[in-house]
Coordinates of C-alpha atoms and ligand atoms in Angstrom, one line a residue:
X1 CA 11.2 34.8 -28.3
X2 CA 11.3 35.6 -24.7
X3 CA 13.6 33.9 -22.3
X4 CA 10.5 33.3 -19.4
X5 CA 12.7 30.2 -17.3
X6 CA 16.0 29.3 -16.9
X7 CA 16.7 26.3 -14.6
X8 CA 20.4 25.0 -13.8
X9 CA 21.5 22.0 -12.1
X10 CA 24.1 19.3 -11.8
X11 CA 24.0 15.8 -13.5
X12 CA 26.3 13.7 -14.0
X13 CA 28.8 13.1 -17.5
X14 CA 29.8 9.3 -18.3
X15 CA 32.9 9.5 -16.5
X16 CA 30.4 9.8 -13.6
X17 CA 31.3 13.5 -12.4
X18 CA 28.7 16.3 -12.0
X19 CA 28.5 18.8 -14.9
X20 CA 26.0 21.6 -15.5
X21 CA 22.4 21.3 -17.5
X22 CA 21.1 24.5 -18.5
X23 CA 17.3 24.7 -19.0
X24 CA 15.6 27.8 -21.0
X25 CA 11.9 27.4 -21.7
X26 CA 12.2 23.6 -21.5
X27 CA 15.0 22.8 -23.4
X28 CA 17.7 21.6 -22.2
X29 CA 22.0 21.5 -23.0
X30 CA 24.2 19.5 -21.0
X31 CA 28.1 20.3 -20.8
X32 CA 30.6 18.1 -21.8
X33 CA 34.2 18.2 -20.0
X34 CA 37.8 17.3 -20.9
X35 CA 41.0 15.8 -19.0
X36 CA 43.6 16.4 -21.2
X37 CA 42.7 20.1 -21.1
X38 CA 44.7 22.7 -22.4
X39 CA 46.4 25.8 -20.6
X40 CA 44.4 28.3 -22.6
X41 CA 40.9 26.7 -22.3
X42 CA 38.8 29.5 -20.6
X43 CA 37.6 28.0 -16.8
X44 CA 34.8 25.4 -16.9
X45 CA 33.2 27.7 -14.6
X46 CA 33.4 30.7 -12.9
X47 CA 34.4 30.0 -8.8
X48 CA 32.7 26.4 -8.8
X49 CA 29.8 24.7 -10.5
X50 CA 27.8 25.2 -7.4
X51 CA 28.4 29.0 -7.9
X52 CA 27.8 28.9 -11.7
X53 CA 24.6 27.1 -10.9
X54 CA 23.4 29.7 -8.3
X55 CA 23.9 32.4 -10.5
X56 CA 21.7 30.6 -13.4
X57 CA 18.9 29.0 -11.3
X58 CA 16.1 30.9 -11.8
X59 CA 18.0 33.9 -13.6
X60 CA 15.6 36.4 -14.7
X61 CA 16.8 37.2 -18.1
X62 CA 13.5 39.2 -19.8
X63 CA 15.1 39.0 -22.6
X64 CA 13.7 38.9 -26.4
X65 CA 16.0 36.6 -28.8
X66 CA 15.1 36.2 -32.1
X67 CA 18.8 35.1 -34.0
X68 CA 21.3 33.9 -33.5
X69 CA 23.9 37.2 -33.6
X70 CA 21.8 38.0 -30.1
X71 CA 23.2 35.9 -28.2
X72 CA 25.6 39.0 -27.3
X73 CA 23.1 40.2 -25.4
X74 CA 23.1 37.2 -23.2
X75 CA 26.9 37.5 -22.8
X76 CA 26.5 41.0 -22.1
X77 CA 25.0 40.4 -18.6
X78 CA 26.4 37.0 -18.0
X79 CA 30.4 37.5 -19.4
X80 CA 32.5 37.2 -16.2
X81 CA 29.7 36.0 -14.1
X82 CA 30.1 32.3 -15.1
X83 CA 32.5 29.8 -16.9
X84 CA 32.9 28.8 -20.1
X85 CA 30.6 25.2 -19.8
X86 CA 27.9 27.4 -18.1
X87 CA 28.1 29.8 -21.1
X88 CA 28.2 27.0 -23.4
X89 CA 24.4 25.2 -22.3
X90 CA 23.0 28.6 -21.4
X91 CA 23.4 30.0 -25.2
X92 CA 22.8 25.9 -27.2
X93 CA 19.5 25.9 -24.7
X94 CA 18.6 29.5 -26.0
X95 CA 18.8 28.4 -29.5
X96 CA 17.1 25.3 -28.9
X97 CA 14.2 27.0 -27.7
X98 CA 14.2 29.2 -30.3
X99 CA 13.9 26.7 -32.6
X100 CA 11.7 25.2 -30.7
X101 CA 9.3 28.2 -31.0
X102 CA 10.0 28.5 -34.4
X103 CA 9.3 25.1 -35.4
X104 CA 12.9 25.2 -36.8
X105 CA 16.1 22.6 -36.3
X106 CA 18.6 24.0 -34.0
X107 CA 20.7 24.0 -37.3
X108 CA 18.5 26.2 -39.2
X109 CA 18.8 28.3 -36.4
X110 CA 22.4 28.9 -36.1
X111 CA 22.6 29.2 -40.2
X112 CA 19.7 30.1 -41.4
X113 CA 21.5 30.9 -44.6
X114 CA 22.6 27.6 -45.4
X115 CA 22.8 26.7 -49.1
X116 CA 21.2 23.2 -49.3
X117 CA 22.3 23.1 -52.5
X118 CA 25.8 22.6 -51.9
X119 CA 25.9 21.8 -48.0
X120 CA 28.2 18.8 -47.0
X121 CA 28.0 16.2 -44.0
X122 CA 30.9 15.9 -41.4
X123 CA 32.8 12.8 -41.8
X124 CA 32.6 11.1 -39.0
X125 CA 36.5 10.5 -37.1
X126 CA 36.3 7.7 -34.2
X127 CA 38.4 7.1 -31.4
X128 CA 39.3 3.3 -32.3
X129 CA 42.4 2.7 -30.2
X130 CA 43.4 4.9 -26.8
X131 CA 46.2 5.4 -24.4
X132 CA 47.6 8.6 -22.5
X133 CA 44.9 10.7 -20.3
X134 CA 41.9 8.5 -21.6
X135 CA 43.1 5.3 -20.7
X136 CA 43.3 4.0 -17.1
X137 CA 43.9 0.6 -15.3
X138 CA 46.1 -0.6 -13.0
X139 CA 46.9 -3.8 -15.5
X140 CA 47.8 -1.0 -18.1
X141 CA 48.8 1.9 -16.7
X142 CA 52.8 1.7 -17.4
X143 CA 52.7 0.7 -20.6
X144 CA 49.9 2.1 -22.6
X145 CA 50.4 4.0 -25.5
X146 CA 51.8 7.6 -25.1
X147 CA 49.3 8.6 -27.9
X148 CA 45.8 9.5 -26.8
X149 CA 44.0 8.8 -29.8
X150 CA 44.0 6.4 -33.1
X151 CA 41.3 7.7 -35.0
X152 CA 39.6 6.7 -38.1
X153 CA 37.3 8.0 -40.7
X154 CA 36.1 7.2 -44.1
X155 CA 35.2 9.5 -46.7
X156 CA 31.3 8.4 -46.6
X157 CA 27.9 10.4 -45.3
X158 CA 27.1 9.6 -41.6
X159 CA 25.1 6.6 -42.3
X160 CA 27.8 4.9 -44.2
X161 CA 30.0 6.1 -41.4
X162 CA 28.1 4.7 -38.8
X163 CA 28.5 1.1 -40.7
X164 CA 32.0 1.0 -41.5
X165 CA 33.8 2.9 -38.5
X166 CA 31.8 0.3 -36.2
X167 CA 33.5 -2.2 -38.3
X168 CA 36.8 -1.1 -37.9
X169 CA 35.9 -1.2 -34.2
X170 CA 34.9 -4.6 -34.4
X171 CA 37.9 -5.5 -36.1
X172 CA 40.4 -3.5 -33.8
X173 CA 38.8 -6.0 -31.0
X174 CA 39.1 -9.1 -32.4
X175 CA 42.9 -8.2 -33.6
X176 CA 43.5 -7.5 -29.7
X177 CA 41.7 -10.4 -28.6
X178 CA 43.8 -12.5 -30.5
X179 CA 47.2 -10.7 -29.6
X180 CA 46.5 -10.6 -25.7
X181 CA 43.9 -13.4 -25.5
X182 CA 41.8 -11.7 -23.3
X183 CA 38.7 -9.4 -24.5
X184 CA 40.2 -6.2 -24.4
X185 CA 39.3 -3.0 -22.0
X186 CA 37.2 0.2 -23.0
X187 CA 38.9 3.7 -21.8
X188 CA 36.9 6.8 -21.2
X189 CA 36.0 7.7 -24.8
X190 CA 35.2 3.1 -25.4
X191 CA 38.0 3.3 -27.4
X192 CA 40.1 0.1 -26.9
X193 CA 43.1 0.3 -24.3
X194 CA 46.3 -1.7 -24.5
X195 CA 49.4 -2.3 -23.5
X196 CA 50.3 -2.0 -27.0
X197 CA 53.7 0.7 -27.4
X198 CA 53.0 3.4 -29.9
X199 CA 54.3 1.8 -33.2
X200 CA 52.6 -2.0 -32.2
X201 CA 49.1 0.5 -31.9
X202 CA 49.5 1.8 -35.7
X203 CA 50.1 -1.6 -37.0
X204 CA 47.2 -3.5 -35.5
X205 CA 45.5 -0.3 -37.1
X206 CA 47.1 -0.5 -40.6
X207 CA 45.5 -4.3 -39.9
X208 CA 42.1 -3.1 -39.3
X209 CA 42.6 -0.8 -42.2
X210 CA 43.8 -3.8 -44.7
X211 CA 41.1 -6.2 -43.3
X212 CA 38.6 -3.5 -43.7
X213 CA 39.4 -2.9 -47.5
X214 CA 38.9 -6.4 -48.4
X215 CA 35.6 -7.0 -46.1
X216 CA 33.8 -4.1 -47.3
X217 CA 36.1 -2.5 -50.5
X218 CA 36.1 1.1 -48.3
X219 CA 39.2 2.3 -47.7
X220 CA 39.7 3.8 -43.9
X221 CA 42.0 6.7 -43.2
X222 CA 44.2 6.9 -40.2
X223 CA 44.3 9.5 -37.6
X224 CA 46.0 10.2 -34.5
X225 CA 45.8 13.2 -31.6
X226 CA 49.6 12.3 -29.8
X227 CA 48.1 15.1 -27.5
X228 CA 51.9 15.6 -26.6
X229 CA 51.3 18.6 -23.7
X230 CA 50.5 15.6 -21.4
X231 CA 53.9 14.4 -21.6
X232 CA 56.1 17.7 -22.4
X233 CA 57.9 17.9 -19.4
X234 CA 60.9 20.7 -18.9
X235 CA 60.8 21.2 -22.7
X236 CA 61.4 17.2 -23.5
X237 CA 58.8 14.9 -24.8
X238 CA 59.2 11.9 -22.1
X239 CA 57.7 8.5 -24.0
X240 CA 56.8 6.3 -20.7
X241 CA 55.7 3.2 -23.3
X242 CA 59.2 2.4 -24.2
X243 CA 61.3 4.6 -21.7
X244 CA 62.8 7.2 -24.3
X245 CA 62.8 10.9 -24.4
X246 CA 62.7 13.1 -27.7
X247 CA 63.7 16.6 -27.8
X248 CA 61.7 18.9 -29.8
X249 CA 63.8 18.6 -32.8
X250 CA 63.4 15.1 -32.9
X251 CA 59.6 14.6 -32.3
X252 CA 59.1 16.7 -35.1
X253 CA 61.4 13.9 -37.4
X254 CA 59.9 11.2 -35.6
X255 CA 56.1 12.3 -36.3
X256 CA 57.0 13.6 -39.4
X257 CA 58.5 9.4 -40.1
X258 CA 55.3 7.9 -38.7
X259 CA 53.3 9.8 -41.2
X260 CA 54.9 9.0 -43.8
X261 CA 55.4 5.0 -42.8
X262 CA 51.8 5.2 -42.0
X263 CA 50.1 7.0 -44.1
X264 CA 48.7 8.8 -42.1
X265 CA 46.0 11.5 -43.1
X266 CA 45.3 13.5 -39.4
X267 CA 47.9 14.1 -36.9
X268 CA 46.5 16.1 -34.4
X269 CA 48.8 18.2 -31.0
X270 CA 51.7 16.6 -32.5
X271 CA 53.8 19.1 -30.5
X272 CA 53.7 20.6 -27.4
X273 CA 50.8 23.7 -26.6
X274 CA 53.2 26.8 -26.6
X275 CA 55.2 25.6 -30.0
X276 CA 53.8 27.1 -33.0
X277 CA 57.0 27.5 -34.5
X278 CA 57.5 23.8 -33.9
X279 CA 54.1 23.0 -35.5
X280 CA 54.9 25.5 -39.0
X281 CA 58.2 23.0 -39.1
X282 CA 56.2 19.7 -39.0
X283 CA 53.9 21.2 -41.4
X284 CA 56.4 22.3 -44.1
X285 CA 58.5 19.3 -43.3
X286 CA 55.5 17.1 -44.6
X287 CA 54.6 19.5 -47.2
X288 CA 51.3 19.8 -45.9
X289 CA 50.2 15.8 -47.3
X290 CA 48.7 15.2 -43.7
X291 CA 46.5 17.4 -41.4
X292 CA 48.4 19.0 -38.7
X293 CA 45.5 19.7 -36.3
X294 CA 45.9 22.6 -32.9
X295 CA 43.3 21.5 -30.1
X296 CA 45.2 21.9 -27.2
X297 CA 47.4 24.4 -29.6
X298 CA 44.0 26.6 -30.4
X299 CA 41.8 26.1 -27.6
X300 CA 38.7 27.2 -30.0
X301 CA 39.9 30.9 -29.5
X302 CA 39.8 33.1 -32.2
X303 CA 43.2 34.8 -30.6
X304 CA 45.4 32.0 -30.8
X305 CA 44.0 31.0 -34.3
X306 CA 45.2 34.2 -35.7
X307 CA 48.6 33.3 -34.2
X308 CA 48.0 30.0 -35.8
X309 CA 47.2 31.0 -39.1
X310 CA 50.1 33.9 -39.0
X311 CA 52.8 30.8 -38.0
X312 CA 51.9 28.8 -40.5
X313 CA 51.5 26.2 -37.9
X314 CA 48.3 24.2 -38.8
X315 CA 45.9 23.2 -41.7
X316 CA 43.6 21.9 -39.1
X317 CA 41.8 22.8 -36.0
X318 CA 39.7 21.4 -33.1
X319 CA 36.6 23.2 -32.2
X320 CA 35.2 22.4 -28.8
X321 CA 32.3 24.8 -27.7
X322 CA 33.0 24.4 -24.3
X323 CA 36.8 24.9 -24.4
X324 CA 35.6 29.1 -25.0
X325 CA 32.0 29.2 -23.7
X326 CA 30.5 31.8 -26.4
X327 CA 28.6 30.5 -29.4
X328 CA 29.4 33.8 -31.3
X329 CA 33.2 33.0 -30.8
X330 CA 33.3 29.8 -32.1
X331 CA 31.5 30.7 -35.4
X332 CA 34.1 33.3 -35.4
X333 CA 36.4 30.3 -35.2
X334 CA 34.9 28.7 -37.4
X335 CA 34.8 31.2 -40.3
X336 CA 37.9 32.4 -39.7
X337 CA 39.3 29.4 -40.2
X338 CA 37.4 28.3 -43.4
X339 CA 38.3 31.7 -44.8
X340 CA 42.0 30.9 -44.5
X341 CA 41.1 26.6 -46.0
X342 CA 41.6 25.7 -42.1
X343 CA 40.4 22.1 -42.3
X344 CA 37.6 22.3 -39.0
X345 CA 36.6 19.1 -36.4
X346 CA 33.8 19.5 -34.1
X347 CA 34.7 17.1 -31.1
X348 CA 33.3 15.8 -28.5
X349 CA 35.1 16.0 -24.9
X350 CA 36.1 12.6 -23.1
X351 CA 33.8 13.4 -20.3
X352 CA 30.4 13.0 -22.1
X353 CA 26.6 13.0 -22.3
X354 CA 23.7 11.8 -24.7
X355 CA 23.6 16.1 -25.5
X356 CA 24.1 16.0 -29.5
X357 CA 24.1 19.7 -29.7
X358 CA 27.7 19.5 -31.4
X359 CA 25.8 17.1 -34.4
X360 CA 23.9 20.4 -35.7
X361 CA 26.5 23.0 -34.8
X362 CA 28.9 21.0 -37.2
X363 CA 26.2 20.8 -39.6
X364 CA 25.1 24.5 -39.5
X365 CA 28.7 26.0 -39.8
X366 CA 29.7 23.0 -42.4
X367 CA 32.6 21.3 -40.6
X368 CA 34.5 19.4 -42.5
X369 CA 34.8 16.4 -39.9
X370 CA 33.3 15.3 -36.3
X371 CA 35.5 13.7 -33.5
X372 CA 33.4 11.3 -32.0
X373 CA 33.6 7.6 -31.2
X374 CA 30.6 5.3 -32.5
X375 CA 30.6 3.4 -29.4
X376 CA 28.3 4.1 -26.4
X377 CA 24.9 5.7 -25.9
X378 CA 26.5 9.4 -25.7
X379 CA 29.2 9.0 -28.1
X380 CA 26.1 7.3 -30.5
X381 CA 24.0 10.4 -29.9
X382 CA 26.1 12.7 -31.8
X383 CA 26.5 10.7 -35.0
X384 CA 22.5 9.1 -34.6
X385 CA 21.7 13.3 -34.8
X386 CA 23.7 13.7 -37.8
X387 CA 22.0 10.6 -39.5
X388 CA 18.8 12.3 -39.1
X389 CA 19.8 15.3 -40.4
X390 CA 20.8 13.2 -43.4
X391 CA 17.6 11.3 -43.8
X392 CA 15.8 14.1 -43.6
X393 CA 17.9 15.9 -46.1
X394 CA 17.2 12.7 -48.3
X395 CA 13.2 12.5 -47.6
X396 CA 12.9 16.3 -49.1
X397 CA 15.0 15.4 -52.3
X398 CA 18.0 16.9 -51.5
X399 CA 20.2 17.7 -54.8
X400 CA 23.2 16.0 -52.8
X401 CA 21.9 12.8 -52.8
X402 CA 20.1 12.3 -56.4
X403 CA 22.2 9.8 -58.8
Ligands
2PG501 C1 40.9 15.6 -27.1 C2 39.7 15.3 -26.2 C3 38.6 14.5 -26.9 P1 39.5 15.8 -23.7 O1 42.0 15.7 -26.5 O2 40.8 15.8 -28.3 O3 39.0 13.3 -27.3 O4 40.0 14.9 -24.9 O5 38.1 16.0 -23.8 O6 39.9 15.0 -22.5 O7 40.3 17.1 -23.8
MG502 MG1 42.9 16.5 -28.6

């Protein structure tokens, strides 16, 4: 395939600020962004957006791509010319239009030597309850949870997911509404906000996991990303909620306690993102019974995985295209951590669009999970693509699905 146009321009992400769409021969990839961030996340872009955009507008590339390994052609002339969001839609638009051309998914695209035989869904892990970075008002602002996330997931294909993980939504509201007697807020991911403190957030979510057993007989498993860089501060973990601080020591006890209390399944940047050592401790500690997940640890670089993965630090990892840019580097991740039984989660960023390029990029590489809520039309866009992808696998008879 020829690259003939490439057309780059601002629009702008559900938190309402301008991020980059990349446009090769028609089809189109917009970028997500993040606001907890982590250190080692290559820059967004290269000076500016306005820069990045320049550079791409236009860009007269002449180049023949045919798979998916020649994409390092692409980063040969662009690497160091643009940021890693730029990279990110320049090389998911390449491969859609490939596809395009092809008549091919984007999925068959990036693995075109997936075994349908034995391929597996992503289960589907939703932002249900939210504090920290994602959640924002002045009613709540001192007393929100310190955690950023309470996630769930249940062990069902996308379709099923969809269902019960709006369910648990459902139920997360209604539990709030009656607590605070006031419809509750939405934060930046429409997960729920609160005033709720840390511990009062995992029981109305052991609640929703009870009430959703004995609605529906599935049984929902409990997640959290603490995200706990955002409140590291000169090498203590300062809890606003309820005023305390926790040395390193002791947050790996205390997390260590609320997984075992709650039974919790996910417990992702428990610690803080320069402590590996810290992470291989909470990991032995729990003797590996929960996943102990790096995002702002791992930053979807192949470099500090295999710093990771010699620690002993994690048995799961976040993979967010845009945190490195390069396609070919976060297969790399990807393999690399399969290869040593890495648990991986495709997420989604908190600043978002309806793009559901992640959806067939988990698919292709077989994640084992997606981060994404249910709720909203971009959060919905991810797990609607992956729903499709299922149906379809069900329309041509797929051995996964016969009784
Ligand atoms: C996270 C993400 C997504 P952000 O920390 O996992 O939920 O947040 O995109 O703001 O980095
Ligand atoms: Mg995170």
């Amino acid at each position: 395939m020829l690259i003939k146009e490439v057309i780059a321009r601002y629009v702008r992400d559900s938190r309402g600020e301008k991020t980059i769409a990349v446009s090769v021969n028609g089809c189109v990839t917009i970028a997500p962004s993040g606001k907890s961030t982590g250190k080692y996340e290559a820059k967004p872009y290269n000076v500016s957006l306005e820069q990045d955009i320049k550079f791409l507008h236009g860009l007269n590339l002449s180049l023949n791509v045919n798979y998916f390994e020649d994409l390092f052609k692409i980063e040969k002339i662009v690497n160091g010319k643009i940021g890693a969001n730029s990279l990110f839609a320049l090389e998911s638009s390449i491969m859609k239009a490939l596809a395009s051309e092809k008549g091919k998914e984007l999925w068959e695209i990036l693995n075109p030597a997936l075994d349908l035989s034995v391929m597996k869904l992503p289960r589907i892990l939703s932002n249900t309850l939210g504090g920290g970075a994602h959640s924002h008002s002045n009613s709540i602002e001192k007393e929100k949870p310190d955690f950023q996330e309470f996630l769930v997931t249940c062990n069902a294909d996308p379709s099923r997911a969809l269902e019960i993980n709006t369910l648990a939504y459902e139920e997360a509201r209604q539990i709030l509404k009656t607590l605070f007697g006031q419809e509750p807020i939405k934060n930046d991911e429409n997960a729920w906000a609160s005033s709720l403190s840390n511990e009062q957030a995992l029981e109305v979510m052991k609640d929703v996991q009870e009430n959703i057993f004995e609605t529906s007989g599935v049984h929902i498993d409990i997640g959290l990303d603490v995200a706990s860089s955002q409140f590291f501060k000169h090498g203590i973990y300062e809890y606003l909620n309820q005023n305390k601080i926790r040395t390193p020591r002791i947050q790996v006890r205390f997390i260590a306690e609320l997984i075992k209390k709650y039974n919790l399944f996910y417990v992702e940047d428990p610690l803080d993102e320069e402590d590996f050592g810290r992470h291989a401790e909470l990991l032995s500690l729990i003797n590996k019974k929960c996943l102990i997940v790096g995002d702002d640890l791992t930053t979807t670089n192949p470099e500090r995985l295999k710093k990771a993965i010699k620690e002993k630090a994690i048995n799961g990892i976040i993979v967010k295209p845009n945190q490195i840019g390069s396609l070919l580097k976060v297969h790399e991740v990807m393999m690399l951590a399969k290869k040593n039984k890495i648990y991986t989660i495709v997420s989604h960023r908190s600043g978002e669009s309806v793009d559901n390029t992640i959806a067939d990029l988990a698919f292709a590489w077989q994640a084992d999970f997606i981060k994404t809520p249910v709720i909203g039309r971009e959060r919905l866009a991810k797990v609607k693509r992956l729903v499709e992808i299922e149906n379809n696998l069900r329309l041509s008879s797929n051995p996964r699905f016969k009784r």
